[in-house]
Amino acid sequence: MANNAEEIKKFLRARRDAVRPSQVGLANYPGRRVPGLRREEVAQLAGVSVDYYTRLEQGRLTSASEGVILSIAEALRLTPAETQYLRDLLRPQPRRGAEAAPPQQVRPELLRMLNGLHDQPAFVLGRRNEVLASNDLLDALFTPFNHRPANERNLLRWMLLDPAARSLYLDWAQVTSEVVGVLRAEAGRNPDDPQIAAFVAELRAVSSEFRTWWAERTVVERTWGSKRFNHPVVGRLDITYEALSLPGDPDQILFVYAGKTDDDLGKLRILASWYAQSVLHRAAGKDTAQSQPDEAAGQNSRHA
């Protein structure tokens, strides 16, 4: 990630350009040369001097009081996640230096909980969107993360680079851009983490979509919501999800999915049964590629 001064400059400029004058009660007269707000307009709305805001946006100031942060956030119509990101930039936590954070591990008790959820896909996400642990139903829904090498279990990398992920999500661009926004928030909390910087550089090099979304500087925090899938085994599947912060493990998030309707729950159970059978086939050295379509078609017809 760029140094704080550069990121403050780019973030404030991006958010200023995104606000239309009419959104904040200002006239948008013909011939206006900027797409969003002028610096002096932001300063007026935030109740600070034009010189102060200019120095802030130019990166010549790298700290601000909580009151100023909140005033600027209101002027720029920032979301709570974007406000926290600005707070992280302007009131950074004590730096740990350019040292890699220690590897993350999921507690055994949490692993047992994951494996006990038979009708609900669930997984634990760590820094930089690594899938630290997942249950079988999540692997059946997404991809067998548990059978991948540890360095190939990154959710965002899979979403961006695996064609199967693009086919799975009915709203792939929206969902994936939001996960990029989650990484932006993580980068704001850990501006000196070399692993985040390396991961961002890797994705910028291999994905044009990532480069576009990263440059937009949208910030997203995980909360709750719904997703729509088109799964090759069970077809259309709608789920709801909750993103739960883990006490004692602040850099780990537990995701629990649930079928949105009884029909979706039935499809999840079909998916669980299919995956269990496919695991047995793999263990026996059999190829499931040919049997999958016929089995899935029969199961779907019985639950139409």
PDB file of N, CA, C and O in Angstrom, residues 242-269:
ATOM      1  N   GLU A 242     -24.098 -14.304   7.653  1.00  0.00           N
ATOM      2  CA  GLU A 242     -23.685 -13.449   8.760  1.00  0.00           C
ATOM      3  C   GLU A 242     -22.167 -13.505   8.854  1.00  0.00           C
ATOM      4  O   GLU A 242     -21.565 -14.581   8.770  1.00  0.00           O
ATOM      5  N   ALA A 243     -21.533 -12.348   9.014  1.00  0.00           N
ATOM      6  CA  ALA A 243     -20.095 -12.250   9.210  1.00  0.00           C
ATOM      7  C   ALA A 243     -19.857 -11.876  10.672  1.00  0.00           C
ATOM      8  O   ALA A 243     -20.238 -10.794  11.111  1.00  0.00           O
ATOM      9  N   LEU A 244     -19.250 -12.765  11.420  1.00  0.00           N
ATOM     10  CA  LEU A 244     -19.133 -12.624  12.865  1.00  0.00           C
ATOM     11  C   LEU A 244     -17.671 -12.463  13.278  1.00  0.00           C
ATOM     12  O   LEU A 244     -16.833 -13.329  12.993  1.00  0.00           O
ATOM     13  N   SER A 245     -17.370 -11.349  13.935  1.00  0.00           N
ATOM     14  CA  SER A 245     -16.025 -11.159  14.477  1.00  0.00           C
ATOM     15  C   SER A 245     -15.837 -12.083  15.672  1.00  0.00           C
ATOM     16  O   SER A 245     -16.749 -12.273  16.476  1.00  0.00           O
ATOM     17  N   LEU A 246     -14.646 -12.639  15.773  1.00  0.00           N
ATOM     18  CA  LEU A 246     -14.375 -13.617  16.826  1.00  0.00           C
ATOM     19  C   LEU A 246     -13.659 -12.955  17.995  1.00  0.00           C
ATOM     20  O   LEU A 246     -12.556 -12.433  17.835  1.00  0.00           O
ATOM     21  N   PRO A 247     -14.257 -12.953  19.175  1.00  0.00           N
ATOM     22  CA  PRO A 247     -13.575 -12.397  20.356  1.00  0.00           C
ATOM     23  C   PRO A 247     -12.257 -13.128  20.595  1.00  0.00           C
ATOM     24  O   PRO A 247     -12.187 -14.350  20.542  1.00  0.00           O
ATOM     25  N   GLY A 248     -11.223 -12.364  20.810  1.00  0.00           N
ATOM     26  CA  GLY A 248      -9.918 -12.968  21.041  1.00  0.00           C
ATOM     27  C   GLY A 248      -9.132 -13.210  19.766  1.00  0.00           C
ATOM     28  O   GLY A 248      -7.925 -13.442  19.810  1.00  0.00           O
ATOM     29  N   ASP A 249      -9.804 -13.163  18.601  1.00  0.00           N
ATOM     30  CA  ASP A 249      -9.141 -13.343  17.307  1.00  0.00           C
ATOM     31  C   ASP A 249      -9.599 -12.219  16.377  1.00  0.00           C
ATOM     32  O   ASP A 249     -10.373 -12.443  15.447  1.00  0.00           O
ATOM     33  N   PRO A 250      -9.157 -10.994  16.618  1.00  0.00           N
ATOM     34  CA  PRO A 250      -9.715  -9.843  15.901  1.00  0.00           C
ATOM     35  C   PRO A 250      -9.487  -9.865  14.397  1.00  0.00           C
ATOM     36  O   PRO A 250     -10.204  -9.202  13.657  1.00  0.00           O
ATOM     37  N   ASP A 251      -8.495 -10.608  13.927  1.00  0.00           N
ATOM     38  CA  ASP A 251      -8.228 -10.654  12.497  1.00  0.00           C
ATOM     39  C   ASP A 251      -8.891 -11.845  11.816  1.00  0.00           C
ATOM     40  O   ASP A 251      -8.579 -12.161  10.669  1.00  0.00           O
ATOM     41  N   GLN A 252      -9.809 -12.509  12.519  1.00  0.00           N
ATOM     42  CA  GLN A 252     -10.523 -13.641  11.940  1.00  0.00           C
ATOM     43  C   GLN A 252     -12.022 -13.350  11.933  1.00  0.00           C
ATOM     44  O   GLN A 252     -12.559 -12.823  12.907  1.00  0.00           O
ATOM     45  N   ILE A 253     -12.675 -13.697  10.835  1.00  0.00           N
ATOM     46  CA  ILE A 253     -14.109 -13.501  10.689  1.00  0.00           C
ATOM     47  C   ILE A 253     -14.753 -14.843  10.363  1.00  0.00           C
ATOM     48  O   ILE A 253     -14.320 -15.547   9.456  1.00  0.00           O
ATOM     49  N   LEU A 254     -15.781 -15.202  11.121  1.00  0.00           N
ATOM     50  CA  LEU A 254     -16.537 -16.421  10.877  1.00  0.00           C
ATOM     51  C   LEU A 254     -17.733 -16.094   9.991  1.00  0.00           C
ATOM     52  O   LEU A 254     -18.552 -15.233  10.326  1.00  0.00           O
ATOM     53  N   PHE A 255     -17.821 -16.756   8.856  1.00  0.00           N
ATOM     54  CA  PHE A 255     -18.961 -16.616   7.958  1.00  0.00           C
ATOM     55  C   PHE A 255     -19.833 -17.856   8.063  1.00  0.00           C
ATOM     56  O   PHE A 255     -19.338 -18.985   7.955  1.00  0.00           O
ATOM     57  N   VAL A 256     -21.126 -17.635   8.243  1.00  0.00           N
ATOM     58  CA  VAL A 256     -22.088 -18.729   8.278  1.00  0.00           C
ATOM     59  C   VAL A 256     -23.168 -18.433   7.252  1.00  0.00           C
ATOM     60  O   VAL A 256     -23.798 -17.372   7.291  1.00  0.00           O
ATOM     61  N   TYR A 257     -23.375 -19.364   6.335  1.00  0.00           N
ATOM     62  CA  TYR A 257     -24.395 -19.232   5.300  1.00  0.00           C
ATOM     63  C   TYR A 257     -25.617 -20.068   5.672  1.00  0.00           C
ATOM     64  O   TYR A 257     -25.507 -21.056   6.386  1.00  0.00           O
ATOM     65  N   ALA A 258     -26.758 -19.648   5.169  1.00  0.00           N
ATOM     66  CA  ALA A 258     -27.995 -20.410   5.373  1.00  0.00           C
ATOM     67  C   ALA A 258     -28.859 -20.285   4.132  1.00  0.00           C
ATOM     68  O   ALA A 258     -28.841 -19.251   3.448  1.00  0.00           O
ATOM     69  N   GLY A 259     -29.622 -21.328   3.821  1.00  0.00           N
ATOM     70  CA  GLY A 259     -30.548 -21.260   2.709  1.00  0.00           C
ATOM     71  C   GLY A 259     -31.594 -20.187   2.951  1.00  0.00           C
ATOM     72  O   GLY A 259     -32.131 -20.067   4.053  1.00  0.00           O
ATOM     73  N   LYS A 260     -31.888 -19.406   1.926  1.00  0.00           N
ATOM     74  CA  LYS A 260     -32.833 -18.307   2.098  1.00  0.00           C
ATOM     75  C   LYS A 260     -34.263 -18.813   2.246  1.00  0.00           C
ATOM     76  O   LYS A 260     -35.085 -18.201   2.935  1.00  0.00           O
ATOM     77  N   THR A 261     -34.582 -19.919   1.603  1.00  0.00           N
ATOM     78  CA  THR A 261     -35.919 -20.513   1.678  1.00  0.00           C
ATOM     79  C   THR A 261     -35.780 -22.001   1.975  1.00  0.00           C
ATOM     80  O   THR A 261     -34.675 -22.553   1.962  1.00  0.00           O
ATOM     81  N   ASP A 262     -36.903 -22.666   2.219  1.00  0.00           N
ATOM     82  CA  ASP A 262     -36.874 -24.105   2.434  1.00  0.00           C
ATOM     83  C   ASP A 262     -36.342 -24.829   1.201  1.00  0.00           C
ATOM     84  O   ASP A 262     -35.641 -25.842   1.312  1.00  0.00           O
ATOM     85  N   ASP A 263     -36.673 -24.305   0.029  1.00  0.00           N
ATOM     86  CA  ASP A 263     -36.168 -24.907  -1.200  1.00  0.00           C
ATOM     87  C   ASP A 263     -34.650 -24.804  -1.268  1.00  0.00           C
ATOM     88  O   ASP A 263     -33.954 -25.757  -1.656  1.00  0.00           O
ATOM     89  N   ASP A 264     -34.104 -23.650  -0.870  1.00  0.00           N
ATOM     90  CA  ASP A 264     -32.652 -23.483  -0.858  1.00  0.00           C
ATOM     91  C   ASP A 264     -32.012 -24.410   0.170  1.00  0.00           C
ATOM     92  O   ASP A 264     -30.932 -24.964  -0.071  1.00  0.00           O
ATOM     93  N   LEU A 265     -32.668 -24.579   1.316  1.00  0.00           N
ATOM     94  CA  LEU A 265     -32.153 -25.500   2.322  1.00  0.00           C
ATOM     95  C   LEU A 265     -32.108 -26.922   1.773  1.00  0.00           C
ATOM     96  O   LEU A 265     -31.130 -27.656   1.977  1.00  0.00           O
ATOM     97  N   GLY A 266     -33.150 -27.307   1.038  1.00  0.00           N
ATOM     98  CA  GLY A 266     -33.163 -28.627   0.423  1.00  0.00           C
ATOM     99  C   GLY A 266     -32.015 -28.805  -0.557  1.00  0.00           C
ATOM    100  O   GLY A 266     -31.388 -29.866  -0.622  1.00  0.00           O
ATOM    101  N   LYS A 267     -31.715 -27.762  -1.317  1.00  0.00           N
ATOM    102  CA  LYS A 267     -30.613 -27.836  -2.274  1.00  0.00           C
ATOM    103  C   LYS A 267     -29.267 -27.950  -1.557  1.00  0.00           C
ATOM    104  O   LYS A 267     -28.360 -28.645  -2.036  1.00  0.00           O
ATOM    105  N   LEU A 268     -29.134 -27.274  -0.429  1.00  0.00           N
ATOM    106  CA  LEU A 268     -27.898 -27.400   0.337  1.00  0.00           C
ATOM    107  C   LEU A 268     -27.713 -28.830   0.835  1.00  0.00           C
ATOM    108  O   LEU A 268     -26.595 -29.365   0.855  1.00  0.00           O
ATOM    109  N   ARG A 269     -28.798 -29.468   1.219  1.00  0.00           N
ATOM    110  CA  ARG A 269     -28.704 -30.854   1.673  1.00  0.00           C
ATOM    111  C   ARG A 269     -28.339 -31.788   0.521  1.00  0.00           C
ATOM    112  O   ARG A 269     -27.576 -32.744   0.695  1.00  0.00           O
TER     113      ARG A 269
END
